[in-house]
Short mmCIF file of C-alpha atoms in Angstrom, two decimals:
data_model
loop_
_atom_site.label_atom_id
_atom_site.label_comp_id
_atom_site.label_asym_id
_atom_site.label_seq_id
_atom_site.Cartn_x
_atom_site.Cartn_y
_atom_site.Cartn_z
CA MET A 1 14.52 12.41 4.62
CA VAL A 2 16.57 13.49 1.10
CA GLU A 3 19.29 14.89 3.52
CA ILE A 4 19.11 11.31 5.25
CA ARG A 5 19.74 9.41 2.09
CA ALA A 6 21.99 12.13 0.85
CA TYR A 7 24.33 11.75 4.16
CA MET A 8 23.86 7.90 4.04
CA ALA A 9 24.64 7.87 0.16
CA GLU A 10 27.89 9.82 0.83
CA GLU A 11 29.52 8.68 4.19
CA PHE A 12 28.22 5.16 4.01
CA GLY A 13 27.82 4.26 0.28
CA GLU A 14 24.22 3.22 0.99
CA ALA A 15 21.12 2.65 -1.61
CA PRO A 16 18.50 5.03 -0.83
CA SER A 17 16.30 1.60 -0.47
CA GLN A 18 18.69 0.75 2.05
CA THR A 19 18.64 3.95 3.99
CA ASP A 20 14.63 3.37 4.17
CA ARG A 21 14.87 0.30 5.41
CA ARG A 22 17.00 1.35 8.48
CA VAL A 23 14.17 4.28 9.39
CA ARG A 24 11.79 1.40 8.97
CA ASP A 25 13.65 -0.55 11.71
CA MET A 26 13.41 2.40 14.09
CA ARG A 27 10.07 2.65 14.19
CA ARG A 28 9.85 -0.40 15.69
CA HIS A 29 11.59 1.53 18.44
CA PHE A 30 10.45 4.74 18.27
CA HIS A 31 7.69 6.84 17.19
CA LEU A 32 8.90 8.56 14.46
CA PRO A 33 6.34 10.33 12.38
CA ALA A 34 7.11 11.76 9.31
CA VAL A 35 5.81 15.38 8.33
CA GLN A 36 5.22 16.78 5.63
CA VAL A 37 6.79 20.74 4.46
CA GLY A 38 5.81 21.29 1.15
CA LYS A 39 7.28 18.60 -1.01
CA TYR A 40 9.55 17.04 1.49
CA TYR A 41 8.76 14.92 4.05
CA TYR A 42 10.63 15.60 8.03
CA TYR A 43 11.15 12.70 10.37
CA LYS A 44 10.38 14.07 14.18
CA LEU A 45 11.59 11.84 16.85
CA MET A 46 9.06 11.62 19.39
CA GLY A 47 10.10 9.07 22.16
CA ARG A 48 9.58 5.09 22.59
CA ALA A 49 7.45 3.29 20.54
CA GLU A 50 4.00 1.92 22.39
CA ALA A 51 4.85 -1.43 22.24
CA GLU A 52 9.00 0.01 23.44
CA LYS A 53 7.25 1.44 26.53
CA GLY A 54 6.42 -1.98 28.48
CA GLY A 55 9.77 -3.74 27.27
CA VAL A 56 11.13 -5.21 24.26
CA ARG A 57 9.21 -6.62 21.36
CA LYS A 58 8.98 -10.20 21.77
CA SER A 59 10.11 -12.11 19.05
CA ILE A 60 8.01 -14.97 17.26
CA SER A 61 7.95 -18.32 18.72
CA SER A 62 9.32 -21.28 17.47
CA ARG A 63 6.24 -22.86 17.38
CA LEU A 64 4.09 -20.14 15.27
CA ARG A 65 7.40 -20.23 13.27
CA ALA A 66 7.09 -23.59 12.32
CA GLU A 67 3.47 -23.68 12.02
CA VAL A 68 3.65 -20.54 9.28
CA LEU A 69 6.63 -22.74 7.51
CA GLN A 70 4.73 -25.89 7.60
CA SER A 71 3.84 -25.41 3.79
CA GLN A 72 7.45 -25.66 2.73
CA ARG A 73 6.55 -23.56 -0.22
CA CYS A 74 7.14 -19.60 -0.82
CA ALA A 75 3.41 -17.83 -0.89
CA GLN A 76 5.02 -15.30 -3.56
CA CYS A 77 7.24 -17.54 -5.74
CA GLY A 78 6.09 -20.99 -4.98
CA ARG A 79 9.70 -22.24 -5.00
CA THR A 80 10.29 -24.94 -2.20
CA PRO A 81 13.53 -25.68 -0.09
CA SER A 82 13.56 -29.05 -1.26
CA GLY A 83 12.84 -28.35 -5.06
CA HIS A 84 14.97 -25.27 -5.53
CA HIS A 85 17.37 -24.68 -2.38
CA VAL A 86 15.77 -21.38 -1.21
CA VAL A 87 15.70 -20.67 2.54
CA LEU A 88 11.96 -19.74 3.70
CA VAL A 89 11.82 -17.00 6.63
CA VAL A 90 8.42 -15.35 7.88
CA ASP A 91 7.08 -12.40 6.80
CA HIS A 92 4.65 -10.35 7.77
CA LYS A 93 1.78 -9.67 4.97
CA VAL A 94 1.25 -6.31 6.71
CA PRO A 95 4.53 -4.57 8.08
CA TRP A 96 4.69 -4.43 11.50
CA SER A 97 5.78 -0.66 11.54
CA TRP A 98 2.10 -0.58 9.82
CA GLY A 99 0.24 -1.53 12.21
CA GLY A 100 0.07 -5.52 11.11
CA THR A 101 0.23 -8.11 13.97
CA ASP A 102 2.34 -11.28 15.04
CA ASP A 103 -1.20 -13.15 14.35
CA ILE A 104 -0.83 -16.17 12.30
CA GLY A 105 -3.33 -14.42 9.84
CA ASN A 106 -0.81 -11.91 9.12
CA LEU A 107 1.85 -14.36 8.64
CA GLN A 108 3.29 -16.39 5.30
CA PRO A 109 6.39 -18.05 4.61
CA LEU A 110 8.23 -16.23 1.75
CA CYS A 111 12.08 -17.15 0.52
CA GLU A 112 14.73 -14.97 1.58
CA GLU A 113 14.97 -13.12 -2.20
CA CYS A 114 11.24 -12.92 -2.27
CA ASN A 115 11.08 -11.04 1.28
CA SER A 116 14.03 -8.86 0.54
CA GLY A 117 11.91 -7.55 -2.64
CA LYS A 118 9.09 -6.81 -0.50
CA ARG A 119 11.24 -5.02 1.61
CA ASP A 120 12.82 -2.90 -0.44
CA PHE A 121 9.61 -2.14 -2.54
CA TYR A 122 7.64 -1.56 0.71
CA ALA A 123 10.38 0.67 2.15
CA THR A 124 9.48 3.46 -0.51
CA TYR A 125 6.44 4.02 0.96
CA ASP A 126 7.35 4.45 4.63
CA ARG A 127 7.11 8.15 5.08
CA TYR A 128 3.67 7.77 4.31
CA ALA A 129 3.57 4.93 7.81
CA ASP A 130 1.28 6.82 10.09
CA GLN A 131 -1.35 7.15 7.01
CA ILE A 132 -0.79 3.34 6.37
CA ARG A 133 -1.49 2.54 9.84
CA GLU A 134 -4.66 4.27 9.95
CA ALA A 135 -6.12 2.26 7.19
CA SER A 136 -4.51 -1.01 6.91
CA GLY A 137 -6.50 -2.09 10.14
CA HIS A 138 -9.90 -2.16 7.83
CA PRO A 139 -11.06 -5.88 6.81
CA GLU A 140 -12.33 -4.73 3.28
CA PRO A 141 -10.61 -2.68 0.60
CA HIS A 142 -12.87 -0.19 0.06
CA GLY A 143 -12.71 0.48 3.92
CA ARG A 144 -8.94 0.44 3.44
CA ILE A 145 -8.92 2.64 0.37
CA GLY A 146 -11.16 5.14 1.66
CA GLU A 147 -9.47 5.65 5.36
CA LEU A 148 -6.29 6.14 3.65
CA LEU A 149 -8.04 9.14 1.60
CA LYS A 150 -9.32 10.35 4.56
CA SER A 151 -6.15 10.18 6.58
CA PHE A 152 -4.63 12.50 4.15
CA SER A 153 -6.91 15.14 5.14
CA GLY A 154 -7.79 16.67 1.81
CA GLU A 155 -3.94 16.31 0.28
CA TRP A 156 -3.15 14.35 -2.90
CA VAL A 157 -2.47 10.55 -2.53
CA PRO A 158 -0.53 8.36 -4.83
CA SER A 159 -2.43 5.76 -7.09
CA SER A 160 0.78 3.32 -6.32
CA LEU A 161 0.31 3.73 -2.15
CA ILE A 162 -3.41 3.27 -2.76
CA GLU A 163 -3.04 0.11 -4.49
CA VAL A 164 -0.66 -1.11 -1.76
CA VAL A 165 -2.92 -0.16 0.69
CA ALA A 166 -5.68 -1.65 -0.81
CA SER A 167 -3.74 -5.02 -1.21
CA LEU A 168 -2.47 -5.85 2.37
CA GLY A 169 -3.15 -8.80 3.38
CA GLN A 170 -4.64 -10.29 -0.28
CA TYR A 171 -3.64 -8.68 -3.61
CA GLN A 172 -6.44 -6.76 -5.17
CA ASN A 173 -5.91 -6.56 -9.24
CA ASP A 174 -9.35 -4.24 -9.43
CA TRP A 175 -8.56 -1.74 -6.71
CA GLN A 176 -9.41 0.71 -9.39
CA ARG A 177 -12.82 -0.21 -9.24
CA ARG A 178 -13.52 -0.46 -5.72
CA LEU A 179 -12.35 3.17 -5.65
CA ARG A 180 -14.99 4.14 -8.26
CA GLU A 181 -17.65 1.84 -6.35
CA LEU A 182 -17.09 4.48 -3.30
CA ARG A 183 -19.28 7.16 -5.41
CA PHE A 184 -22.38 4.57 -4.68
CA LEU A 185 -21.34 5.44 -0.61
CA ASP A 186 -22.08 9.26 -1.84
CA TRP A 187 -18.32 9.47 -1.91
CA LYS A 188 -16.29 12.35 -3.99
CA ILE A 189 -13.07 11.91 -5.26
CA ILE A 190 -11.06 13.49 -7.88
CA SER A 191 -8.07 12.43 -10.02
CA LYS A 192 -5.14 14.80 -11.52
CA ARG A 193 -1.75 13.61 -13.10
CA LYS A 194 1.28 14.66 -10.80
CA LYS A 195 5.07 13.99 -10.86
CA ASP A 196 6.24 12.19 -7.89
CA PRO A 197 8.94 14.39 -6.29
CA ASP A 198 11.29 11.25 -5.55
CA THR A 199 11.06 9.33 -9.13
CA GLY A 200 9.68 12.56 -11.32
CA ARG A 201 7.69 10.04 -12.95
CA ILE A 202 4.14 11.51 -13.85
CA ASN A 203 1.61 9.51 -12.24
CA VAL A 204 -2.07 9.21 -11.01
CA TRP A 205 -3.07 11.03 -7.76
CA TYR A 206 -6.34 11.03 -5.88
CA ARG A 207 -8.08 13.24 -3.33
CA VAL A 208 -11.36 12.77 -1.23
CA GLU A 209 -13.47 16.25 -0.89
CA VAL A 210 -16.57 14.42 0.30
CA TRP A 211 -16.99 11.37 2.42
CA LYS A 212 -19.83 9.64 4.41
CA PRO A 213 -19.88 7.40 7.34
CA TRP A 214 -19.18 3.27 6.87
CA PRO A 215 -22.14 1.40 6.69
CA GLU A 216 -23.00 -1.25 8.97
CA GLY A 217 -22.12 -4.51 8.04
CA SER A 218 -20.10 -5.79 5.03
CA ILE A 219 -19.33 -2.24 2.40
CA ARG A 220 -19.38 -4.63 -0.43
CA ALA A 221 -22.74 -5.92 0.30
CA GLU A 222 -23.89 -2.28 0.63
CA VAL A 223 -22.11 -1.36 -2.64
CA THR A 224 -23.95 -3.82 -4.97
CA ARG A 225 -27.42 -2.86 -2.82
CA ARG A 226 -26.87 0.74 -3.78
CA GLY A 227 -24.95 0.08 -7.23
CA PRO A 228 -26.05 -0.50 -10.27
CA SER A 229 -27.41 -4.18 -11.59
CA ASN A 230 -24.51 -6.02 -13.11
CA LYS A 231 -25.59 -5.14 -16.49
CA SER A 232 -25.54 -1.68 -15.80
CA SER A 233 -22.59 -1.58 -13.71
CA GLN A 234 -20.18 -3.30 -16.91
CA ARG A 235 -21.50 -0.83 -19.07
CA TRP A 236 -20.83 2.27 -16.54
CA GLU A 237 -17.59 0.44 -16.36
CA ASP A 238 -17.06 0.71 -19.97
CA GLU A 239 -17.84 4.22 -20.71
CA SER A 240 -16.10 5.92 -17.68
CA ALA A 241 -12.31 3.43 -18.23
CA GLU A 242 -11.11 2.79 -21.23
CA ALA A 243 -9.38 -0.40 -21.19
CA LEU A 244 -6.14 0.50 -21.91
CA PRO A 245 -3.60 -3.08 -21.98
CA PHE A 246 -1.15 -2.90 -18.94
CA THR A 247 0.74 -5.70 -17.09
CA LEU A 248 2.47 -5.42 -13.71
CA PRO A 249 6.11 -5.60 -14.26
CA ALA A 250 8.16 -8.78 -13.50
CA GLU A 251 9.49 -7.52 -10.45
CA HIS A 252 6.48 -6.15 -8.81
CA PRO A 253 6.10 -7.61 -5.45
CA LEU A 254 2.23 -7.74 -5.55
CA THR A 255 2.37 -9.58 -8.68
CA PRO A 256 0.24 -12.82 -8.09
CA GLY A 257 2.88 -16.00 -9.03
CA GLY A 258 5.47 -14.27 -7.08
CA GLY A 259 6.20 -11.78 -9.50
CA ARG A 260 7.06 -13.83 -12.00
CA GLU A 261 4.30 -13.16 -14.47
CA GLY A 262 2.54 -9.83 -15.37
CA VAL A 263 -1.11 -9.55 -14.40
CA PRO A 264 -3.28 -7.61 -16.87
CA ILE A 265 -5.41 -5.10 -15.61
CA LYS A 266 -7.14 -2.22 -16.58
CA ARG A 267 -6.00 1.90 -16.74
CA ARG A 268 -7.82 4.89 -17.03
CA PRO A 269 -7.01 7.20 -19.86
CA SER A 270 -4.37 9.71 -18.99
CA LEU A 271 -4.69 13.38 -18.23
CA PRO A 272 -2.57 16.31 -19.44
CA ASP A 273 -0.19 16.93 -16.75
CA GLY A 274 -1.97 18.96 -13.30
CA GLN A 275 -5.39 18.88 -15.08
CA ASP A 276 -7.72 17.67 -12.35
CA GLU A 277 -10.84 15.09 -13.08
CA ALA A 278 -14.09 14.43 -11.24
CA LEU A 279 -13.69 10.37 -10.97
CA PHE A 280 -17.60 10.66 -9.67
#
């Protein structure tokens, strides 16, 4: 992908986010898995996508489009065509290339500005599309987090990707807690600080070492049943994670209220770069 970005930038002056979107668009028509070799990802063309073998993917019907847009309000920023002169479009909560469907439950109205920002943000994770696709179908955040970790087969997973997958369909501002709660299901997950090869930033990464089959029925109900009492749980939370003030950036597309205001959440204390920590 590094070579593709460099070529597109040199030949066409295209920003990396735009190049990632081109790859994402190609995945609508072709099976294009990302293969990791060392710290870089390479794309391999394996043929046409399953949806393409029977013909071109159908567009959303006019009736369904009208039903999605009937609220006449952007689901992210809250602006309206009449009050703010924005143009609304139909957005897939879970992108089609990540396994999302055209069912109305996966569709929402977004203004063009919010839709563009979301596409650019999600494009940075397109190299993980295969892993995201495996995890996105689970209805509960615990399950999406767990399936994502499992899909990496013991490799490290960046926390930012876990947040995105946990929030597919509905934003989760407590995804770290959901991650820690997997310990009640006898999972073992470790964390470490690691440099992101693309941005150069030091982020927290996670790796699953032991996992168990999902319980029958609701995962949340099973976590509640097997976990400590509410009072004990709060004490464990206070002891295991120092409450550090943190606010999502205003432009973050997953921030409730359209990314206009930050949302305070908890962050665990940072470890020296490369140091592993048993999460539970």
